[in-house]
XYZ file of C-alpha atoms in Angstrom:
87
model
C 39.196 95.457 28.692
C 42.452 97.408 28.879
C 45.192 96.906 31.474
C 47.349 99.863 32.498
C 50.238 98.876 34.799
C 51.027 101.063 37.797
C 54.342 102.348 39.160
C 57.328 100.243 37.975
C 55.211 97.472 36.441
C 55.314 96.437 32.769
C 52.657 94.494 30.827
C 54.181 92.026 28.352
C 52.930 89.349 25.970
C 55.111 86.276 25.604
C 56.347 85.341 22.163
C 56.101 81.731 21.081
C 59.551 80.297 20.526
C 60.353 76.650 20.001
C 63.811 75.204 20.159
C 64.955 72.295 18.101
C 67.119 69.562 19.624
C 70.085 68.040 17.794
C 67.894 65.090 16.803
C 65.230 67.371 15.288
C 62.633 67.344 18.072
C 60.922 70.629 18.929
C 60.800 71.713 22.579
C 57.821 74.012 23.281
C 58.402 77.181 25.289
C 56.382 75.830 28.211
C 58.898 73.011 28.680
C 62.024 75.146 28.492
C 63.799 75.886 31.776
C 65.378 79.193 30.904
C 64.649 82.848 30.325
C 61.723 83.887 28.147
C 61.266 86.603 25.510
C 58.217 88.869 25.535
C 57.014 92.047 23.830
C 56.156 95.093 25.963
C 52.466 96.032 25.568
C 52.171 98.782 28.231
C 54.336 100.426 30.892
C 53.663 102.070 34.238
C 54.284 105.715 35.085
C 57.459 105.314 37.171
C 60.550 107.227 36.004
C 62.780 104.183 36.574
C 61.247 102.247 33.650
C 63.852 101.736 30.926
C 61.647 99.981 28.328
C 58.960 101.242 25.987
C 55.980 99.724 24.200
C 57.118 97.427 21.388
C 60.484 96.480 22.957
C 61.394 92.791 23.124
C 62.605 91.927 26.618
C 64.174 88.954 28.356
C 62.710 87.812 31.715
C 62.904 84.810 34.020
C 60.430 82.040 33.272
C 58.633 82.206 36.628
C 58.683 85.998 37.141
C 55.584 88.167 37.269
C 51.843 87.607 37.434
C 49.861 86.017 34.609
C 46.577 87.646 33.550
C 44.104 86.724 30.812
C 42.400 89.517 28.856
C 39.964 88.843 26.016
C 41.357 85.318 25.605
C 45.012 86.418 25.416
C 47.601 85.680 28.117
C 49.719 88.557 29.410
C 52.307 88.895 32.150
C 52.709 91.798 34.565
C 56.372 92.179 35.504
C 58.188 94.476 37.867
C 60.955 96.432 36.146
C 63.410 94.470 38.320
C 62.214 91.203 36.733
C 63.283 92.331 33.260
C 66.817 91.153 32.553
C 67.571 92.770 29.185
C 66.215 94.344 26.007
C 66.567 92.100 22.944
C 67.535 93.819 19.695
């Protein structure tokens, strides 16, 4: 199945990042209470979209709608939910 976002929506796939505490413990991404990094997989057809496929973007943890396609988890975000492009 293929998902094509409409209007100002962007389809992203979250990257797995773990942070290490000062004592050496790893904190999984699901437990972190901050912004998340994802890779853009598809974009809608609205002219206001400032990202392209392959860009790494920063978004709020609870933004968007989660969808599962062929066993992989994706997130559909509005362009307004994307905070920045990560270079």
